[in-house]
Amino acid sequence: MALYKRAFGLGLGLKPRFTTKIASTRSSRHVSQAVDSTVKRAFLVDTLALVRNLESNGLPSKQAEAITFAITEVLNDSLENVAQSFVTKSDMLKSEMTQETNLSKFKSEVQSSQEHHFSLLQRETEKLRNDIDKMRSELRYEIDKVTAGQRLDLNLERGRIRDELANQNAETTNLTNKLDREIHALRAQLEAAKYDVIKYCIGTLVSISAVGLAVIRVIL
């Protein structure tokens, strides 16, 4: 009803498009054909039935035609606005084909990139493996070298300790022999001193005995 009022207001403000006045039925058909040939768009309403309905409600023929034309224009403009918000089926198919092409291209690029990265990863892995093997061999060589050096140092230290022990044993033996010789010499000296003391004691006793006998003889 509001649309009718708006269209009716537009119809009152429009100037008459037709100068000849004909009968209601023929005029309505002529208006429908004129609007169709002028606008050249598909109508969403039956313009003839709408004109007849307006004329049956007491509107003049020109106002009914103007209102019908205004309603048709509004509906067609609305249809165009709605159509501009959507795409056609061909455009949609073209967009889908473009998206499928882009998707296939993206898949191929991703696959080639994955293959490239996989090959790079394999090369890096092989390089790391070779580096690890090289480091292992170098580490094994260094360990063997250090072990051999330690063994050599240990053998040298053992030889040095053995030589020192032999020298100490020789020195100990020499000291022992020297002490034995000195002990034997001291024993010999003690024996000689003992003989001298015994000799002196015997001589002293003999002298004392002789003196005693002489004194006794004198006294007697």
mmCIF file of C-alpha atoms in Angstrom:
data_model
loop_
_atom_site.group_PDB
_atom_site.id
_atom_site.type_symbol
_atom_site.label_atom_id
_atom_site.label_comp_id
_atom_site.label_asym_id
_atom_site.label_seq_id
_atom_site.Cartn_x
_atom_site.Cartn_y
_atom_site.Cartn_z
ATOM 1 C CA MET A 1 0.000 0.000 0.000
ATOM 2 C CA ALA A 2 2.882 2.352 0.798
ATOM 3 C CA LEU A 3 4.406 1.479 -2.585
ATOM 4 C CA TYR A 4 1.125 2.380 -4.258
ATOM 5 C CA LYS A 5 1.032 5.728 -2.426
ATOM 6 C CA ARG A 6 4.641 6.488 -3.423
ATOM 7 C CA ALA A 7 3.973 5.518 -7.012
ATOM 8 C CA PHE A 8 0.759 7.525 -6.962
ATOM 9 C CA GLY A 9 2.675 10.593 -5.763
ATOM 10 C CA LEU A 10 5.238 10.098 -8.502
ATOM 11 C CA GLY A 11 2.439 9.701 -11.009
ATOM 12 C CA LEU A 12 0.854 12.983 -9.944
ATOM 13 C CA GLY A 13 4.170 14.779 -10.392
ATOM 14 C CA LEU A 14 4.811 13.340 -13.878
ATOM 15 C CA LYS A 15 3.777 15.077 -17.053
ATOM 16 C CA PRO A 16 1.377 13.261 -19.407
ATOM 17 C CA ARG A 17 3.198 11.078 -21.901
ATOM 18 C CA PHE A 18 0.225 10.447 -24.199
ATOM 19 C CA THR A 19 -1.712 13.197 -25.983
ATOM 20 C CA THR A 20 -4.514 11.118 -27.402
ATOM 21 C CA LYS A 21 -7.290 9.808 -25.215
ATOM 22 C CA ILE A 22 -8.563 6.375 -26.145
ATOM 23 C CA ALA A 23 -10.631 3.747 -24.462
ATOM 24 C CA SER A 24 -9.537 2.281 -21.153
ATOM 25 C CA THR A 25 -8.696 -1.226 -22.356
ATOM 26 C CA ARG A 26 -6.896 -0.215 -25.537
ATOM 27 C CA SER A 27 -5.061 2.586 -23.706
ATOM 28 C CA SER A 28 -3.820 0.172 -21.020
ATOM 29 C CA ARG A 29 -2.558 -2.294 -23.595
ATOM 30 C CA HIS A 30 -0.865 0.527 -25.486
ATOM 31 C CA VAL A 31 0.839 1.746 -22.287
ATOM 32 C CA SER A 32 2.097 -1.762 -21.509
ATOM 33 C CA GLN A 33 3.539 -2.124 -24.986
ATOM 34 C CA ALA A 34 5.011 1.405 -24.929
ATOM 35 C CA VAL A 35 6.695 0.870 -21.574
ATOM 36 C CA ASP A 36 8.016 -2.502 -22.729
ATOM 37 C CA SER A 37 9.430 -1.057 -25.950
ATOM 38 C CA THR A 38 10.921 1.992 -24.204
ATOM 39 C CA VAL A 39 12.532 0.263 -21.217
ATOM 40 C CA LYS A 40 13.291 -3.066 -22.968
ATOM 41 C CA ARG A 41 13.421 -4.927 -19.677
ATOM 42 C CA ALA A 42 11.499 -7.860 -18.238
ATOM 43 C CA PHE A 43 8.518 -6.805 -16.104
ATOM 44 C CA LEU A 44 7.940 -8.402 -12.728
ATOM 45 C CA VAL A 45 4.219 -7.459 -12.699
ATOM 46 C CA ASP A 46 1.331 -7.611 -15.122
ATOM 47 C CA THR A 47 1.149 -3.952 -16.169
ATOM 48 C CA LEU A 48 -2.159 -4.339 -17.981
ATOM 49 C CA ALA A 49 -3.836 -5.903 -14.966
ATOM 50 C CA LEU A 50 -2.331 -3.224 -12.710
ATOM 51 C CA VAL A 51 -3.618 -0.388 -14.958
ATOM 52 C CA ARG A 52 -7.082 -1.932 -15.042
ATOM 53 C CA ASN A 53 -7.046 -2.347 -11.268
ATOM 54 C CA LEU A 54 -6.087 1.296 -10.768
ATOM 55 C CA GLU A 55 -8.724 2.459 -13.259
ATOM 56 C CA SER A 56 -11.333 0.322 -11.523
ATOM 57 C CA ASN A 57 -10.438 2.101 -8.267
ATOM 58 C CA GLY A 58 -11.338 5.440 -9.821
ATOM 59 C CA LEU A 59 -8.001 6.708 -11.096
ATOM 60 C CA PRO A 60 -7.790 8.371 -14.501
ATOM 61 C CA SER A 61 -6.143 6.463 -17.307
ATOM 62 C CA LYS A 62 -3.044 8.681 -17.480
ATOM 63 C CA GLN A 63 -2.429 8.528 -13.733
ATOM 64 C CA ALA A 64 -2.875 4.747 -13.774
ATOM 65 C CA GLU A 65 -0.377 4.502 -16.624
ATOM 66 C CA ALA A 66 2.080 6.802 -14.820
ATOM 67 C CA ILE A 67 1.775 4.812 -11.575
ATOM 68 C CA THR A 68 2.272 1.532 -13.462
ATOM 69 C CA PHE A 69 5.318 2.955 -15.217
ATOM 70 C CA ALA A 70 6.768 4.214 -11.894
ATOM 71 C CA ILE A 71 6.197 0.855 -10.182
ATOM 72 C CA THR A 72 7.803 -0.946 -13.120
ATOM 73 C CA GLU A 73 10.807 1.399 -13.015
ATOM 74 C CA VAL A 74 11.224 0.905 -9.251
ATOM 75 C CA LEU A 75 11.012 -2.877 -9.559
ATOM 76 C CA ASN A 76 13.447 -2.965 -12.484
ATOM 77 C CA ASP A 77 15.904 -0.677 -10.661
ATOM 78 C CA SER A 78 15.660 -2.910 -7.601
ATOM 79 C CA LEU A 79 16.244 -5.951 -9.818
ATOM 80 C CA GLU A 80 19.309 -4.292 -11.356
ATOM 81 C CA ASN A 81 20.676 -3.398 -7.914
ATOM 82 C CA VAL A 82 20.156 -6.965 -6.743
ATOM 83 C CA ALA A 83 21.682 -8.329 -9.965
ATOM 84 C CA GLN A 84 24.767 -6.150 -9.466
ATOM 85 C CA SER A 85 25.293 -7.776 -6.056
ATOM 86 C CA PHE A 86 25.519 -11.246 -7.629
ATOM 87 C CA VAL A 87 27.500 -12.803 -10.431
ATOM 88 C CA THR A 88 26.308 -14.724 -13.415
ATOM 89 C CA LYS A 89 26.687 -18.446 -13.795
ATOM 90 C CA SER A 90 29.297 -18.022 -16.531
ATOM 91 C CA ASP A 91 31.306 -15.657 -14.328
ATOM 92 C CA MET A 92 30.982 -18.123 -11.458
ATOM 93 C CA LEU A 93 32.165 -20.988 -13.668
ATOM 94 C CA LYS A 94 35.004 -18.827 -14.954
ATOM 95 C CA SER A 95 35.940 -17.926 -11.368
ATOM 96 C CA GLU A 96 35.802 -21.596 -10.355
ATOM 97 C CA MET A 97 37.991 -22.550 -13.314
ATOM 98 C CA THR A 98 40.422 -19.772 -12.396
ATOM 99 C CA GLN A 99 40.454 -20.921 -8.778
ATOM 100 C CA GLU A 100 40.966 -24.536 -9.838
ATOM 101 C CA THR A 101 43.806 -23.440 -12.116
ATOM 102 C CA ASN A 102 45.353 -21.401 -9.326
ATOM 103 C CA LEU A 103 44.849 -24.298 -6.917
ATOM 104 C CA SER A 104 46.500 -26.732 -9.327
ATOM 105 C CA LYS A 105 49.340 -24.276 -9.852
ATOM 106 C CA PHE A 106 49.656 -23.813 -6.101
ATOM 107 C CA LYS A 107 49.654 -27.588 -5.569
ATOM 108 C CA SER A 108 52.348 -28.045 -8.207
ATOM 109 C CA GLU A 109 54.393 -25.223 -6.680
ATOM 110 C CA VAL A 110 53.961 -26.718 -3.202
ATOM 111 C CA GLN A 111 54.918 -30.162 -4.491
ATOM 112 C CA SER A 112 57.975 -28.832 -6.317
ATOM 113 C CA SER A 113 58.905 -26.801 -3.237
ATOM 114 C CA GLN A 114 58.511 -29.883 -1.038
ATOM 115 C CA GLU A 115 60.627 -31.943 -3.421
ATOM 116 C CA HIS A 116 63.245 -29.193 -3.521
ATOM 117 C CA HIS A 117 63.287 -28.875 0.268
ATOM 118 C CA PHE A 118 63.358 -32.659 0.621
ATOM 119 C CA SER A 119 66.350 -32.898 -1.709
ATOM 120 C CA LEU A 120 68.049 -30.078 0.195
ATOM 121 C CA LEU A 121 67.269 -31.856 3.462
ATOM 122 C CA GLN A 122 68.710 -35.095 2.110
ATOM 123 C CA ARG A 123 71.877 -33.302 0.991
ATOM 124 C CA GLU A 124 72.186 -31.557 4.346
ATOM 125 C CA THR A 125 71.582 -34.856 6.151
ATOM 126 C CA GLU A 126 74.223 -36.594 4.042
ATOM 127 C CA LYS A 127 76.625 -33.724 4.653
ATOM 128 C CA LEU A 128 75.977 -33.862 8.400
ATOM 129 C CA ARG A 129 76.449 -37.629 8.342
ATOM 130 C CA ASN A 130 79.780 -37.254 6.553
ATOM 131 C CA ASP A 131 80.828 -34.540 9.000
ATOM 132 C CA ILE A 132 79.839 -36.758 11.936
ATOM 133 C CA ASP A 133 81.807 -39.694 10.501
ATOM 134 C CA LYS A 134 84.785 -37.415 9.939
ATOM 135 C CA MET A 135 84.537 -36.075 13.484
ATOM 136 C CA ARG A 136 84.279 -39.628 14.806
ATOM 137 C CA SER A 137 87.405 -40.689 12.922
ATOM 138 C CA GLU A 138 89.271 -37.581 14.097
ATOM 139 C CA LEU A 139 88.090 -38.143 17.660
ATOM 140 C CA ARG A 140 89.105 -41.804 17.501
ATOM 141 C CA TYR A 141 92.524 -40.773 16.161
ATOM 142 C CA GLU A 142 92.940 -38.203 18.936
ATOM 143 C CA ILE A 143 91.843 -40.745 21.558
ATOM 144 C CA ASP A 144 94.306 -43.311 20.201
ATOM 145 C CA LYS A 145 97.002 -40.651 20.114
ATOM 146 C CA VAL A 146 96.316 -39.572 23.692
ATOM 147 C CA THR A 147 96.107 -43.204 24.815
ATOM 148 C CA ALA A 148 99.407 -44.019 23.112
ATOM 149 C CA GLY A 149 101.009 -40.935 24.672
ATOM 150 C CA GLN A 150 99.674 -41.874 28.081
ATOM 151 C CA ARG A 151 100.910 -45.431 27.661
ATOM 152 C CA LEU A 152 104.329 -44.163 26.619
ATOM 153 C CA ASP A 153 104.434 -41.762 29.555
ATOM 154 C CA LEU A 154 103.288 -44.540 31.871
ATOM 155 C CA ASN A 155 105.959 -46.910 30.579
ATOM 156 C CA LEU A 156 108.594 -44.194 30.926
ATOM 157 C CA GLU A 157 107.388 -43.447 34.434
ATOM 158 C CA ARG A 158 107.477 -47.128 35.280
ATOM 159 C CA GLY A 159 111.036 -47.388 33.929
ATOM 160 C CA ARG A 160 112.073 -44.300 35.867
ATOM 161 C CA ILE A 161 110.505 -45.639 39.054
ATOM 162 C CA ARG A 162 112.163 -49.016 38.437
ATOM 163 C CA ASP A 163 115.535 -47.324 37.962
ATOM 164 C CA GLU A 164 115.026 -45.242 41.091
ATOM 165 C CA LEU A 165 114.075 -48.353 43.042
ATOM 166 C CA ALA A 166 117.143 -50.148 41.695
ATOM 167 C CA ASN A 167 119.346 -47.198 42.651
ATOM 168 C CA GLN A 168 117.755 -47.040 46.083
ATOM 169 C CA ASN A 169 118.248 -50.794 46.492
ATOM 170 C CA ALA A 170 121.886 -50.441 45.447
ATOM 171 C CA GLU A 171 122.407 -47.543 47.841
ATOM 172 C CA THR A 172 120.663 -49.484 50.601
ATOM 173 C CA THR A 173 122.867 -52.485 49.895
ATOM 174 C CA ASN A 174 125.971 -50.300 49.942
ATOM 175 C CA LEU A 175 124.902 -48.699 53.207
ATOM 176 C CA THR A 176 124.148 -52.110 54.677
ATOM 177 C CA ASN A 177 127.538 -53.443 53.628
ATOM 178 C CA LYS A 178 129.246 -50.345 54.975
ATOM 179 C CA LEU A 179 127.405 -50.662 58.277
ATOM 180 C CA ASP A 180 128.333 -54.339 58.453
ATOM 181 C CA ARG A 181 131.988 -53.524 57.846
ATOM 182 C CA GLU A 182 131.938 -50.789 60.452
ATOM 183 C CA ILE A 183 130.185 -53.106 62.915
ATOM 184 C CA HIS A 184 132.790 -55.806 62.300
ATOM 185 C CA ALA A 185 135.541 -53.215 62.737
ATOM 186 C CA LEU A 186 133.980 -52.027 65.998
ATOM 187 C CA ARG A 187 133.651 -55.599 67.176
ATOM 188 C CA ALA A 188 137.315 -56.232 66.353
ATOM 189 C CA GLN A 189 138.291 -53.061 68.174
ATOM 190 C CA LEU A 190 136.151 -54.080 71.151
ATOM 191 C CA GLU A 191 137.743 -57.519 71.206
ATOM 192 C CA ALA A 192 141.215 -55.983 71.030
ATOM 193 C CA ALA A 193 140.349 -53.518 73.784
ATOM 194 C CA LYS A 194 138.931 -56.361 75.851
ATOM 195 C CA TYR A 195 142.156 -58.330 75.465
ATOM 196 C CA ASP A 196 144.184 -55.269 76.411
ATOM 197 C CA VAL A 197 142.018 -54.656 79.489
ATOM 198 C CA ILE A 198 142.322 -58.285 80.526
ATOM 199 C CA LYS A 199 146.058 -58.107 79.972
ATOM 200 C CA TYR A 200 146.333 -54.935 82.022
ATOM 201 C CA CYS A 201 144.148 -56.414 84.747
ATOM 202 C CA ILE A 202 146.263 -59.599 84.913
ATOM 203 C CA GLY A 203 149.477 -57.551 84.998
ATOM 204 C CA THR A 204 148.040 -55.339 87.717
ATOM 205 C CA LEU A 205 146.932 -58.337 89.758
ATOM 206 C CA VAL A 206 150.338 -59.987 89.336
ATOM 207 C CA SER A 207 152.077 -56.775 90.366
ATOM 208 C CA ILE A 208 149.807 -56.357 93.382
ATOM 209 C CA SER A 209 150.364 -60.004 94.331
ATOM 210 C CA ALA A 210 154.134 -59.610 94.039
ATOM 211 C CA VAL A 211 154.085 -56.453 96.113
ATOM 212 C CA GLY A 212 151.873 -58.143 98.692
ATOM 213 C CA LEU A 213 154.151 -61.150 98.902
ATOM 214 C CA ALA A 214 157.146 -58.863 99.234
ATOM 215 C CA VAL A 215 155.486 -56.925 102.036
ATOM 216 C CA ILE A 216 154.496 -60.119 103.814
ATOM 217 C CA ARG A 217 158.008 -61.442 103.461
ATOM 218 C CA VAL A 218 159.429 -58.237 104.869
ATOM 219 C CA ILE A 219 157.050 -58.252 107.768
ATOM 220 C CA LEU A 220 157.772 -61.820 108.612
#
